[in-house]
Structures are given as C-alpha cells and as structure tokens.
PDB file of C-alpha atoms in Angstrom:
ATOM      1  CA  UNK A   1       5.710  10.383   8.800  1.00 92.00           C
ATOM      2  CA  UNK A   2       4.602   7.368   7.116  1.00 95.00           C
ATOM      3  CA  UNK A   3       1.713   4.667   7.459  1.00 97.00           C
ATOM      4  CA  UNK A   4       3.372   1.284   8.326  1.00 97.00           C
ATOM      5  CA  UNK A   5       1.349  -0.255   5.524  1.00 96.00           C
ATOM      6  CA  UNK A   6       3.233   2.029   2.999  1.00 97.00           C
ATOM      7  CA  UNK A   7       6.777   0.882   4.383  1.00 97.00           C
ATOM      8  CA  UNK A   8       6.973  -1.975   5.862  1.00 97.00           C
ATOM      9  CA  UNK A   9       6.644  -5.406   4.227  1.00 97.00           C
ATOM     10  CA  UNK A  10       3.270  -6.871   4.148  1.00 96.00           C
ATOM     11  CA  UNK A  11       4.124 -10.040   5.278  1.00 96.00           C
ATOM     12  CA  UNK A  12       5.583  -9.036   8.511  1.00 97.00           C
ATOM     13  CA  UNK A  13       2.920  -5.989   8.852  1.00 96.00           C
ATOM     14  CA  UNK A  14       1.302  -8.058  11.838  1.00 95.00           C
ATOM     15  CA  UNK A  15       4.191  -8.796  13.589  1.00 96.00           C
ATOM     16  CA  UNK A  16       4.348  -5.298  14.927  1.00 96.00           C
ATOM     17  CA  UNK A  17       2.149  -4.162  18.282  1.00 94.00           C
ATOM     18  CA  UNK A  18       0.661  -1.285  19.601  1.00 92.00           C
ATOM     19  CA  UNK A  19       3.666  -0.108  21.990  1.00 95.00           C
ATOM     20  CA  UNK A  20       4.976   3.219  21.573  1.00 97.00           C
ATOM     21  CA  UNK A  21       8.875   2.669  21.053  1.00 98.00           C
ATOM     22  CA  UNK A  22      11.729   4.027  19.954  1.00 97.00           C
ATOM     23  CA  UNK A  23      14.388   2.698  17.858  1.00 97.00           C
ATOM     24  CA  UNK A  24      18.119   5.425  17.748  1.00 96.00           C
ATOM     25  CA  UNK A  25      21.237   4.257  15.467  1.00 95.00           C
ATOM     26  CA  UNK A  26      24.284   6.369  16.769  1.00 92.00           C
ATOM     27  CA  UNK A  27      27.037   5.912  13.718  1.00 87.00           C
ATOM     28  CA  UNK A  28      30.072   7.571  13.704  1.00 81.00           C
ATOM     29  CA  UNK A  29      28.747  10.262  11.051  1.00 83.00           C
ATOM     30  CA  UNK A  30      25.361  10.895  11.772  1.00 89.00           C
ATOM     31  CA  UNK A  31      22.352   9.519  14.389  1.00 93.00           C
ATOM     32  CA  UNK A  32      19.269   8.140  13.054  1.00 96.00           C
ATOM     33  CA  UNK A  33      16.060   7.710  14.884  1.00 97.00           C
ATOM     34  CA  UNK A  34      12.531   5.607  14.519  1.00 98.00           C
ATOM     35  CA  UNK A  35       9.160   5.899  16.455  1.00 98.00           C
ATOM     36  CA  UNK A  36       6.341   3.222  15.971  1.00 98.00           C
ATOM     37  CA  UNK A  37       3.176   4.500  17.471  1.00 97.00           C
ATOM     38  CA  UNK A  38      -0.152   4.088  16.473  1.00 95.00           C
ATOM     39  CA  UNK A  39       0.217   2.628  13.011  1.00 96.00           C
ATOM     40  CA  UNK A  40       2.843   4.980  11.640  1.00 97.00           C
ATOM     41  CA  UNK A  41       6.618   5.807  11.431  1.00 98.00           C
ATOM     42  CA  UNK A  42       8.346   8.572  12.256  1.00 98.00           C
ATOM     43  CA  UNK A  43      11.945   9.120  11.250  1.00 98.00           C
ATOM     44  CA  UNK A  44      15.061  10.973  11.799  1.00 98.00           C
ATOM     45  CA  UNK A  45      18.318  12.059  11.269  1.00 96.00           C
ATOM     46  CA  UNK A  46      20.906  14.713  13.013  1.00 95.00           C
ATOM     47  CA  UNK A  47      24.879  14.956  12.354  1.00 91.00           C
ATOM     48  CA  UNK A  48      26.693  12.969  15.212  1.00 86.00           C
ATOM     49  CA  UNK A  49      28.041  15.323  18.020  1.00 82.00           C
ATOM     50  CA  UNK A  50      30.962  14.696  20.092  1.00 81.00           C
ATOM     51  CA  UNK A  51      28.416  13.744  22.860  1.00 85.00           C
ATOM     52  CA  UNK A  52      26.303  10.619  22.057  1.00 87.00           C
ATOM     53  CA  UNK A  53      23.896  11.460  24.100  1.00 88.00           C
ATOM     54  CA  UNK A  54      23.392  14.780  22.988  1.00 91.00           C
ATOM     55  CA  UNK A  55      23.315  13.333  19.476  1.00 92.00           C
ATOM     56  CA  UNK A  56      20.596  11.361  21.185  1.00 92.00           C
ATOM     57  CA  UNK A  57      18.187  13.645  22.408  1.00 93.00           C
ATOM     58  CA  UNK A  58      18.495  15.630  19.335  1.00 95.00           C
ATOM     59  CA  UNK A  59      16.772  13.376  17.708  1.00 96.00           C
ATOM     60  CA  UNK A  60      14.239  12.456  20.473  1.00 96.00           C
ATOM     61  CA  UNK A  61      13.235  16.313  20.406  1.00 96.00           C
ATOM     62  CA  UNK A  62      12.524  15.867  16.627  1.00 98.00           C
ATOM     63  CA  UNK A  63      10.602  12.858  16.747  1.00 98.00           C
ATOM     64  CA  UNK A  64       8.182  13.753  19.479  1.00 97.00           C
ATOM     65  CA  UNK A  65       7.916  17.358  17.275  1.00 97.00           C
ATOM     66  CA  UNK A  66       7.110  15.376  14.396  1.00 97.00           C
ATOM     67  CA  UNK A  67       4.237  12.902  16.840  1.00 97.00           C
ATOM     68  CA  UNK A  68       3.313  15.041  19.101  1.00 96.00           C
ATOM     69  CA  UNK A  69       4.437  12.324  21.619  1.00 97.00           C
ATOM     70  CA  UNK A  70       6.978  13.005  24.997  1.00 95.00           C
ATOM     71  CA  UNK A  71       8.799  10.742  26.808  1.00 95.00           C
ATOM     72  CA  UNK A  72       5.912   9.564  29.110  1.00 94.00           C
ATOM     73  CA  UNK A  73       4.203   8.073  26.729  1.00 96.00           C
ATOM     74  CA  UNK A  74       7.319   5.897  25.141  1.00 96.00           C
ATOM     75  CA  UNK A  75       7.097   2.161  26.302  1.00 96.00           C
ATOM     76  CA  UNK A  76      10.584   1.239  25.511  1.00 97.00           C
ATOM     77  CA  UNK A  77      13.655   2.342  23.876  1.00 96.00           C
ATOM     78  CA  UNK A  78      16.469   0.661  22.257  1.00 96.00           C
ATOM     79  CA  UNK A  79      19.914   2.162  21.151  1.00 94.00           C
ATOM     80  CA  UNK A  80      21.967   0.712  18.618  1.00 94.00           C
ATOM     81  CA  UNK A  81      24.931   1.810  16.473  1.00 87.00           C
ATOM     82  CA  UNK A  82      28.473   3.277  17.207  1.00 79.00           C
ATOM     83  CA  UNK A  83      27.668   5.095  20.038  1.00 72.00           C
ATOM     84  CA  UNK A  84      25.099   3.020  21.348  1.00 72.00           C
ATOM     85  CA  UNK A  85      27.035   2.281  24.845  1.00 72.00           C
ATOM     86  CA  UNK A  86      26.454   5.780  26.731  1.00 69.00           C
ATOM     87  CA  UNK A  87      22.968   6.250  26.084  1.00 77.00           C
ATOM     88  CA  UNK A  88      20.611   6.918  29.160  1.00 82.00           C
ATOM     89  CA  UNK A  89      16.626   7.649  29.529  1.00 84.00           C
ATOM     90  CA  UNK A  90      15.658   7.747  32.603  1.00 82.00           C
ATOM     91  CA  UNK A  91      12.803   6.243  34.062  1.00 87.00           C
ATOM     92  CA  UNK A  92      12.250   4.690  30.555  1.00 92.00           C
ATOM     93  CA  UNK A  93      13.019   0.943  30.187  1.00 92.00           C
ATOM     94  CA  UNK A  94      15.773   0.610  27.518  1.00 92.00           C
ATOM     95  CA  UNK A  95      18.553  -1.665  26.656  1.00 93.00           C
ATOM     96  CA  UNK A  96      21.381  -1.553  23.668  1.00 92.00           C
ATOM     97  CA  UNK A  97      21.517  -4.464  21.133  1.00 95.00           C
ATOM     98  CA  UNK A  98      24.407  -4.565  17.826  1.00 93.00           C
ATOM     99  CA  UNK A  99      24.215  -2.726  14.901  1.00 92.00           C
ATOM    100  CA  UNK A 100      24.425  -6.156  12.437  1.00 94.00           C
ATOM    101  CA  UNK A 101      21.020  -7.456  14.454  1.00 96.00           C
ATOM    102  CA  UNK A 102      19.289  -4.127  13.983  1.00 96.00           C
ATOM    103  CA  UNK A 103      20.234  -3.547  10.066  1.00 96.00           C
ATOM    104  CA  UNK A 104      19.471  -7.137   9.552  1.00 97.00           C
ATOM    105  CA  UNK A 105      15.760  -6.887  11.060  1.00 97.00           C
ATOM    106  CA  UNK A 106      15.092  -3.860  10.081  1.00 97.00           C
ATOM    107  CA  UNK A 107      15.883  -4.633   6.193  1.00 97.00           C
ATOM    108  CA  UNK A 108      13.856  -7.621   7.184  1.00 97.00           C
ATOM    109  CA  UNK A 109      10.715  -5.729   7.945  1.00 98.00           C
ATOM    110  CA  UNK A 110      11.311  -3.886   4.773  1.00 97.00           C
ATOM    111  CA  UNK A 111      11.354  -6.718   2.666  1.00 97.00           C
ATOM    112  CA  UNK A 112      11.329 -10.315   4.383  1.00 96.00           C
ATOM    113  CA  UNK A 113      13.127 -12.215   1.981  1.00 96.00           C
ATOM    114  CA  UNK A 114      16.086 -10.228   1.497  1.00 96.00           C
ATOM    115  CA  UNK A 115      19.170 -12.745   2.607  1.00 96.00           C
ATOM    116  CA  UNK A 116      22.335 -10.595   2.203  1.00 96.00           C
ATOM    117  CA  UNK A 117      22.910  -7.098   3.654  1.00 96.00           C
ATOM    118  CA  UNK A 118      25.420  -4.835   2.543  1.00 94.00           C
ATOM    119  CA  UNK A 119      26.128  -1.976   5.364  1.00 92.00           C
ATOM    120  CA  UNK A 120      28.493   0.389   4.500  1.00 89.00           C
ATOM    121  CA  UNK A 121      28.818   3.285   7.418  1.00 82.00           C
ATOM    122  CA  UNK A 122      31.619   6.346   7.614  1.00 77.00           C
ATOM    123  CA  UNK A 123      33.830   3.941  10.110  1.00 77.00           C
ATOM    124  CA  UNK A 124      33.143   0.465   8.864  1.00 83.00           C
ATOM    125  CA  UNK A 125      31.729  -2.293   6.324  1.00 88.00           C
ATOM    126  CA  UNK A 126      29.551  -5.206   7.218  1.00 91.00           C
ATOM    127  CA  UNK A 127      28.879  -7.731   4.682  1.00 93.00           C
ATOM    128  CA  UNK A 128      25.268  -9.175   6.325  1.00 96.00           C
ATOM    129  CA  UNK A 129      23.497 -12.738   5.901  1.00 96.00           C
ATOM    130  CA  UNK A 130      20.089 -12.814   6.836  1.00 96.00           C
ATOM    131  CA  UNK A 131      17.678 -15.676   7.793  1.00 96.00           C
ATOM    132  CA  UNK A 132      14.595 -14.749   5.706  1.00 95.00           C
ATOM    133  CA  UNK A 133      12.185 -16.292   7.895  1.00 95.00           C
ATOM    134  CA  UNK A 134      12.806 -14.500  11.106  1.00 96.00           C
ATOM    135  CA  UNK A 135      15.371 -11.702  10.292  1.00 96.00           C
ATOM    136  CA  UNK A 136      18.047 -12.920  12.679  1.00 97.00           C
ATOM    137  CA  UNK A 137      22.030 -12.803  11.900  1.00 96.00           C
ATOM    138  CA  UNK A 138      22.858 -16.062   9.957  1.00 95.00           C
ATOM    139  CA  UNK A 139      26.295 -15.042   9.573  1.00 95.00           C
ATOM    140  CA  UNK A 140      28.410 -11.729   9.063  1.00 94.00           C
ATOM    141  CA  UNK A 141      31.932 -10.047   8.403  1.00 93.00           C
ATOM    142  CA  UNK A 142      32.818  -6.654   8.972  1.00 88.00           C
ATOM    143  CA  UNK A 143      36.349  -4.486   7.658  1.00 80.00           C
ATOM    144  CA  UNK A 144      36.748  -2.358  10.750  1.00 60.00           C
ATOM    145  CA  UNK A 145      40.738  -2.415  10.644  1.00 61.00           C
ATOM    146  CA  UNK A 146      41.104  -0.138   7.543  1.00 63.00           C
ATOM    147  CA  UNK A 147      38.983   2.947   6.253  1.00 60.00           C
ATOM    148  CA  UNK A 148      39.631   1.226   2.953  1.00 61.00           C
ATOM    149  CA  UNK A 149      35.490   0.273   1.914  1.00 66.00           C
ATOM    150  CA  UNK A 150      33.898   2.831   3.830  1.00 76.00           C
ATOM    151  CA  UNK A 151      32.291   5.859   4.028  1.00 78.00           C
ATOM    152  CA  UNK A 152      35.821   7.590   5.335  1.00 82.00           C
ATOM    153  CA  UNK A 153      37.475   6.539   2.067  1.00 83.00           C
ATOM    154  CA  UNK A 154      34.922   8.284   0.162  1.00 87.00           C
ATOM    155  CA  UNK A 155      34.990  11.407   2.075  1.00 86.00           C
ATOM    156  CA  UNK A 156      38.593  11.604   1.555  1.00 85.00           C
ATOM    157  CA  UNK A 157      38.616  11.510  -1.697  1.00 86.00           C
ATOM    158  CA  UNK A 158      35.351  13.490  -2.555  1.00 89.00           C
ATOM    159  CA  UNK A 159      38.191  16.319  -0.744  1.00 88.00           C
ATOM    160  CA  UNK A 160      40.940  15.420  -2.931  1.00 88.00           C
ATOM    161  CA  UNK A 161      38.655  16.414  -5.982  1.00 90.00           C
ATOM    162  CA  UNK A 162      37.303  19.283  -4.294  1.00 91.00           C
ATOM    163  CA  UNK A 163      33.911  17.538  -4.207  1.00 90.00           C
ATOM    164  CA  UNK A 164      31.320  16.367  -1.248  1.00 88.00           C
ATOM    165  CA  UNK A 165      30.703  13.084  -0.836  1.00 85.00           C
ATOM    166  CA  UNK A 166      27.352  13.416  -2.469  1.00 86.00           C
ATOM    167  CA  UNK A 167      28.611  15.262  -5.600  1.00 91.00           C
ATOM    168  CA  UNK A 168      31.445  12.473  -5.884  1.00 92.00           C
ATOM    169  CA  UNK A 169      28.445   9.544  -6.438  1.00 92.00           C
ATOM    170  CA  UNK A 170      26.261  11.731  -8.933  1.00 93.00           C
ATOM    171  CA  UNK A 171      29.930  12.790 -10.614  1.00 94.00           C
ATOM    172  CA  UNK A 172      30.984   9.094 -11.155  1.00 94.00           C
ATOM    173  CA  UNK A 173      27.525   8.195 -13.114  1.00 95.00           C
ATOM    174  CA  UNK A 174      28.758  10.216 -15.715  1.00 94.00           C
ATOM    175  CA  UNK A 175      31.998   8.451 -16.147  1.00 95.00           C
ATOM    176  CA  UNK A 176      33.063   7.311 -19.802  1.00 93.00           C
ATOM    177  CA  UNK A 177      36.116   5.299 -18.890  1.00 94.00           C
ATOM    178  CA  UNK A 178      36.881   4.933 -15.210  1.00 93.00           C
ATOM    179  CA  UNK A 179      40.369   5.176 -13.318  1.00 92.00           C
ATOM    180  CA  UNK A 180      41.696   2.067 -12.627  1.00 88.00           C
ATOM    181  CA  UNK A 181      42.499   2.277  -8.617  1.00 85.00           C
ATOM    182  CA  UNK A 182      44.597  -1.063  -7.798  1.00 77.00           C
ATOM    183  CA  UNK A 183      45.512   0.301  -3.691  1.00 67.00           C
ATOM    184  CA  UNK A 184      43.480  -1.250  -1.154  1.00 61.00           C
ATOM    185  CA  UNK A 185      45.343   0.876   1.307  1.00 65.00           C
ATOM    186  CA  UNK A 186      43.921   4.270   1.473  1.00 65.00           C
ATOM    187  CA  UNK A 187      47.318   6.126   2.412  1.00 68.00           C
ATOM    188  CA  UNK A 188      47.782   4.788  -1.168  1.00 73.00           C
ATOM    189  CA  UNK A 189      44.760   5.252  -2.627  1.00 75.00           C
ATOM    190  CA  UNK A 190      44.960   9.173  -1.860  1.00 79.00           C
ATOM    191  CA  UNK A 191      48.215   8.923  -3.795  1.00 85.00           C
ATOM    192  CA  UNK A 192      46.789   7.225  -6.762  1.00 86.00           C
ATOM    193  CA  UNK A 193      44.221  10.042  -6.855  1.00 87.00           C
ATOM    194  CA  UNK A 194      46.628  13.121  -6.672  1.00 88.00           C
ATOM    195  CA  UNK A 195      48.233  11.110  -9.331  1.00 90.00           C
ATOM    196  CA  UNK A 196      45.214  10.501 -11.794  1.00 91.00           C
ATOM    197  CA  UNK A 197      44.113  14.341 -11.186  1.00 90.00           C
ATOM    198  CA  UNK A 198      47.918  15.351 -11.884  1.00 90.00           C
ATOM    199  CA  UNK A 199      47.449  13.229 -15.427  1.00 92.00           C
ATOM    200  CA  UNK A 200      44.700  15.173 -16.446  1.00 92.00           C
ATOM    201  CA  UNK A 201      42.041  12.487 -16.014  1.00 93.00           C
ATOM    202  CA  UNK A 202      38.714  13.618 -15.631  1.00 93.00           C
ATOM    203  CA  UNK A 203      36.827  13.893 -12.220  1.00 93.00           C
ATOM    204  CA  UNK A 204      33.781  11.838 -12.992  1.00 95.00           C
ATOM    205  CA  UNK A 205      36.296   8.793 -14.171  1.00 95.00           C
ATOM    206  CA  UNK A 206      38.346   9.325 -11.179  1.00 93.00           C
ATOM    207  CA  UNK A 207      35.162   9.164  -9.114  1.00 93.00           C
ATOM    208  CA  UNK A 208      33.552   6.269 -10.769  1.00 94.00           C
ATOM    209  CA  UNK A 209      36.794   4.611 -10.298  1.00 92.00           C
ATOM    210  CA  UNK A 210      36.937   5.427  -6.380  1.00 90.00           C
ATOM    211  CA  UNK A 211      33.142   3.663  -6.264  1.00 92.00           C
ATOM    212  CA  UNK A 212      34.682   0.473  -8.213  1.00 92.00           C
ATOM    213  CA  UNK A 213      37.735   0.496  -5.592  1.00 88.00           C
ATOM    214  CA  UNK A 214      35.515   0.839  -2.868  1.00 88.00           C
ATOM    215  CA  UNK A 215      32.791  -1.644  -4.019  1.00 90.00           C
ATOM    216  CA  UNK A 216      35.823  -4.438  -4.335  1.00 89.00           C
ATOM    217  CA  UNK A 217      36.115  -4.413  -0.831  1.00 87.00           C
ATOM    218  CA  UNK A 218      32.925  -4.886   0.016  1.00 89.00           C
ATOM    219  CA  UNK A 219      33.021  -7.943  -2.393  1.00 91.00           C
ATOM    220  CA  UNK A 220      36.033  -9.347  -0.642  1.00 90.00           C
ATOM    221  CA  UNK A 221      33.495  -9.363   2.697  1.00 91.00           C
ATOM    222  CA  UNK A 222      30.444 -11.029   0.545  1.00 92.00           C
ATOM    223  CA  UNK A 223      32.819 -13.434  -0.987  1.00 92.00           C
ATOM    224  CA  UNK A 224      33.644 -15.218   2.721  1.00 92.00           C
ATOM    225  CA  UNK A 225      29.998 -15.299   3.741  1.00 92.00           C
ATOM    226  CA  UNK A 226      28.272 -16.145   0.572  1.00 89.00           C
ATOM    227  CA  UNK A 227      26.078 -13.446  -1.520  1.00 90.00           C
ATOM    228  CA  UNK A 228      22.179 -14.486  -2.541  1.00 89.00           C
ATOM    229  CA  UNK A 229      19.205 -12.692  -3.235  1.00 86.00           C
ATOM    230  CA  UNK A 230      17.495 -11.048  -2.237  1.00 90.00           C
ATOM    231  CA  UNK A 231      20.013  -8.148  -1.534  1.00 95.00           C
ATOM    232  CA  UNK A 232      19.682  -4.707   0.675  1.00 95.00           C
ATOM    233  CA  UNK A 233      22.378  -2.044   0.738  1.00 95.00           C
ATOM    234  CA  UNK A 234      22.047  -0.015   3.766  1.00 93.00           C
ATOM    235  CA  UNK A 235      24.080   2.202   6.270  1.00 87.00           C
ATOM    236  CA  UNK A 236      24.874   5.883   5.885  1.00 83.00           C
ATOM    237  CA  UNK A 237      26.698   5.566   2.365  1.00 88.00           C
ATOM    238  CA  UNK A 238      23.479   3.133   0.879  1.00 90.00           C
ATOM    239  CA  UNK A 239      22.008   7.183  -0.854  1.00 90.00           C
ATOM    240  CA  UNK A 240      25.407   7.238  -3.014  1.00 91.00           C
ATOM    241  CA  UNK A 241      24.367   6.635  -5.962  1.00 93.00           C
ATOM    242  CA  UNK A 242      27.744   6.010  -7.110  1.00 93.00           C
ATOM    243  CA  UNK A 243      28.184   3.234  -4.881  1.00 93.00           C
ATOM    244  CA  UNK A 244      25.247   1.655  -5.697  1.00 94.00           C
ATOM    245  CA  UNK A 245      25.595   1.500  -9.173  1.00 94.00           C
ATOM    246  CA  UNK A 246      29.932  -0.386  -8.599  1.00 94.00           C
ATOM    247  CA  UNK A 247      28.052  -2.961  -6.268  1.00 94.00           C
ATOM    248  CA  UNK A 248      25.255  -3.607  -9.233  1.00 95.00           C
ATOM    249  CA  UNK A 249      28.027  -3.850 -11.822  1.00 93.00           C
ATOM    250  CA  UNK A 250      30.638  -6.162  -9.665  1.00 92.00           C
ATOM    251  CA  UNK A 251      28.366  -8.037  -7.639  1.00 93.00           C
ATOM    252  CA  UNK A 252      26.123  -9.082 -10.763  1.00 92.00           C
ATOM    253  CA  UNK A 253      23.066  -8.406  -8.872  1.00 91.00           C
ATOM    254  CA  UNK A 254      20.142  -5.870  -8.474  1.00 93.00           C
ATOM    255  CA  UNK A 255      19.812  -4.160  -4.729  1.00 94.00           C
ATOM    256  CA  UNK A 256      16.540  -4.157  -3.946  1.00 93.00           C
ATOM    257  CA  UNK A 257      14.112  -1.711  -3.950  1.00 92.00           C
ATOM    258  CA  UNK A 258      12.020  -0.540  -0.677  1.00 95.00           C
ATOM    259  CA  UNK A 259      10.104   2.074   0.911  1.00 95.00           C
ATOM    260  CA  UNK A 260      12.044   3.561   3.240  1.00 96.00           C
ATOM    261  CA  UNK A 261      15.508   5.078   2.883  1.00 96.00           C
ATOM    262  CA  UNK A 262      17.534   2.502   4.369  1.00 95.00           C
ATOM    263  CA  UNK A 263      19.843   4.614   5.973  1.00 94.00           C
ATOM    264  CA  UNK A 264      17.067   4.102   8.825  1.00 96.00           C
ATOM    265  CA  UNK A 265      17.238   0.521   8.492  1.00 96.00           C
ATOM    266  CA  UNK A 266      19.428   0.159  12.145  1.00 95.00           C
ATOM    267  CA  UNK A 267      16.722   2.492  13.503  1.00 97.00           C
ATOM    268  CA  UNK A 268      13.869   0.714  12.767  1.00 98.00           C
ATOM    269  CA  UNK A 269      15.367  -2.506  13.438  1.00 97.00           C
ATOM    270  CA  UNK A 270      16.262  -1.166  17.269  1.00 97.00           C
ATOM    271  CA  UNK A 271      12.803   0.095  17.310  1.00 98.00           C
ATOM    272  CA  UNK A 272      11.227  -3.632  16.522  1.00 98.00           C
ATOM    273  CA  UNK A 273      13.455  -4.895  19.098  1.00 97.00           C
ATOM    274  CA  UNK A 274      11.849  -2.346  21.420  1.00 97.00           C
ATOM    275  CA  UNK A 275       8.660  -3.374  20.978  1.00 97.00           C
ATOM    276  CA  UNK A 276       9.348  -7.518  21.261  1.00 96.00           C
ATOM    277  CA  UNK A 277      11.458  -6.115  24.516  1.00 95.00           C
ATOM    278  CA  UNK A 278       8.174  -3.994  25.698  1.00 94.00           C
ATOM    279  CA  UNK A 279       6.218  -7.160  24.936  1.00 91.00           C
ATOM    280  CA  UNK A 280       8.289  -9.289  26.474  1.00 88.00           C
ATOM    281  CA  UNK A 281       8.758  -7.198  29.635  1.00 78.00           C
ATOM    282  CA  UNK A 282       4.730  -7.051  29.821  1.00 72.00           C
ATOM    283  CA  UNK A 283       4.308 -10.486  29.799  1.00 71.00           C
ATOM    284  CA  UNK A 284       6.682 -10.932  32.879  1.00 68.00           C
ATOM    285  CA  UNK A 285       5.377  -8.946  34.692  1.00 60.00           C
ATOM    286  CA  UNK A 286       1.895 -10.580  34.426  1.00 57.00           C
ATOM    287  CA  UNK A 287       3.490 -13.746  34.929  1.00 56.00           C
ATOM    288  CA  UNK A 288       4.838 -12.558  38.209  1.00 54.00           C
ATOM    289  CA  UNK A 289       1.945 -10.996  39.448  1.00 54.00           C
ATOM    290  CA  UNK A 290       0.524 -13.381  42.168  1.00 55.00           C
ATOM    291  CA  UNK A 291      -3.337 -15.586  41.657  1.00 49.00           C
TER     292      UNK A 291
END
C-alpha cells in the first residue's frame, strides 16, 4: 500500500476522485492489478493462468486482502492488457480500454511530462508517444509479428544459458566485452547463442549482448515515431536491469525515475480510466434524472 502523494505525480495529484476503482492489466506473462480508494494505492501481481478470468480474480482476492475492501464497495472497474476481452464482474459497471492508453496514462500520472514510453511485455513491444499535457496516445508502434524485442526472446535465451530471466539482466551488468548478436530473427538468434556458448564466450558477455540485440529493436520502433524526453520504460520486462541499462547506452538517454514499479503502470492507468468512467457515469445519471 502506498499514499497517492508518495507515487503519483504532484501535478496531476488532484485530478484523481474519491471513487473506489479498480484498474487489472492481463499480459500474456503475468496479471497486474491497482485499487484507488481513499487516498492510497494498492497493488498487485499474480502469474497469468490459462483462464483470464481466473487470473482476474486472483488478483481481486489480493487487493481487497490488502484494503479490506469487497466487491460492493468498488464503483467501477476497468480491464486492460492481453487478456482484457473475457473479463466479467457482475453487477459492477466495467468496460475494457487498450493497453497503449493505459501505460501511457498511467506513466503519465507518474510523472506528467514524460513524452515517450517504452513497453516491452513477454508477447510484444510498443514504442509509446505521449501528450504531456493530458496523457493521451499521440502516436505509437508496436512489433507484435516477431518475439524478436520482447520479453519471449529473453526468456529463451536466459534457458539457453541455463539462467532465469532475472539472473540473465543482473549477469549482463557484469559484462567486459559483449557478444556481438547481428540476427533479428530469433530462430537465429538461439543459434548465434549455442554458437557463442560453444566458443567459450562468457555468460555475462553473451547476456549483455542479448540486452543490446534486444534493445535495437526497440530502437527500430522509437526511430519511426520520434524519441524525446522525458522517457518511461514500462511493461513486464521494465525490472531487467539488463535491459535498462542497452536502452540507456543506445538510445543516449536516461529512463526516468518514479515511484512506483512501472510494471503497474497499465494497471493504474485502467484504474484512472475507471474513475473518469465512474465520474462520468455519475454525472449522467444526474443529468437524466427528471426537475
């Protein structure tokens, strides 16, 4: 749990209201969930199931553990993500709105003049422009045709060197002289790997080299929509440290800094749209109530 005053941007601190809501990103690796109620935030997170909505209610159960909260007293709910489609609450209003407008107004309430977004999930890579003075899409890309810049990639070849994915970012921090990985197929990418491993090359420069591969991708996206300040690197790979450090280097620019992990930055941006949807649905109905 933490204060909204401690996470979210001060300049956009009073654009959130007193509605209970509920923001859930379903990606294709994990869920992520975000409650706003009563001036704080409640987060989290729960390996994706082969059910969505299962994945779902996981994470409602540990969110209304965390607030003490049910369902009843939820005003609104919004579902984004990869498996945002098959989600159902009952008598709870809720609707489903894209993962690009959720990252980009959630890193938005994080830090309101960040301009480019750089999502990187397990199934896809979104390169993100953001309007900093309402937090709406400007323009965006995505690589959703090849595994090639994504979170998949990496978990390949954190298996190929016997690794998990999280090992494979601290290993390649410690790289002296990293691989040079030309494929931007994976197919032949994995073969470059076996390859460097079979040469004797050491783990951490075949990792660092897997980060620079990967980050080159992602470059190819921000190159077609323009890349400015300030920049936010979110999704379910933005904790690999790894990866952070080949976008820094390549890119030429500092990610910036926030309060929040910003793997939850789809969650919380579904959960502001839940409460401008609550607000929204309030004043209707007072403007069809008859005088």
């Amino acid at each position: 749990m933490r204060k909204w005053e401690d996470v979210i941007d001060p300049e956009v601190l009073r654009n959130l209201s007193g509605d209970k809501v509920i923001g859930l990103d379903l990606g294709s690796r994990s869920g992520k969930g975000a409650l706003l109620a009563d001036g704080k935030l409640y987060t989290a997170t729960t390996p994706t199931g082969v059910y969505m909505q299962e994945t779902a209610d996981r994470l409602l159960t540990r969110l209304f553990k965390q607030s003490g909260l049910q369902m009843s007293d939820i005003r609104y709910i919004v579902g984004t993500g990869y498996g945002r489609i098959s989600l159902q609450f009952g008598a709870v209003p809720h609707q489903i709105v894209t993962e690009i407008s959720c990252h980009a107004l959630g890193a938005h309430f994080l830090n309101h003049k960040v301009r480019t977004i750089v999502d990187i999930g397990g199934q896809d890579s979104k390169a993100i422009r953001v309007d900093p003075r309402n937090g709406k899409v400007a323009e965006f890309i995505m690589n959703d045709k090849c595994a090639a810049g994504t979170g998949r990639f990496l978990e390949k070849a954190a298996h190929l060197l016997d690794m998990t994915i999280e090992q494979l970012g601290t290993e390649a921090l410690s790289a002296d002289a990293p691989a040079d990985i030309s494929s931007q197929c994976v197919v032949f990418a994995e073969s470059e790997v076996i390859s460097l491993k079979a040469k004797g090359i050491s783990r951490a420069n075949i990792a660092a080299g897997i980060h620079i591969a990967t980050a080159r991708r992602v470059r190819n996206l921000l190159n077609r929509i323009g890349l400015e300040p300030d920049l936010v690197f979110s999704g379910g790979v933005s904790n690999n440290q790894g990866m952070r450090k080949a976008l820094e280097e390549l890119l030429g620019l500092t990610i910036s800094q926030v309060k929040l992990d910003t793997i939850y930055a789809g969650a919380l941006g579904a959960a502001v749209f839940a409460q401008r949807s609550a607000r929204a649905s309030e004043e209707a109905e007072e403007y069809s109530i008859p005088s």
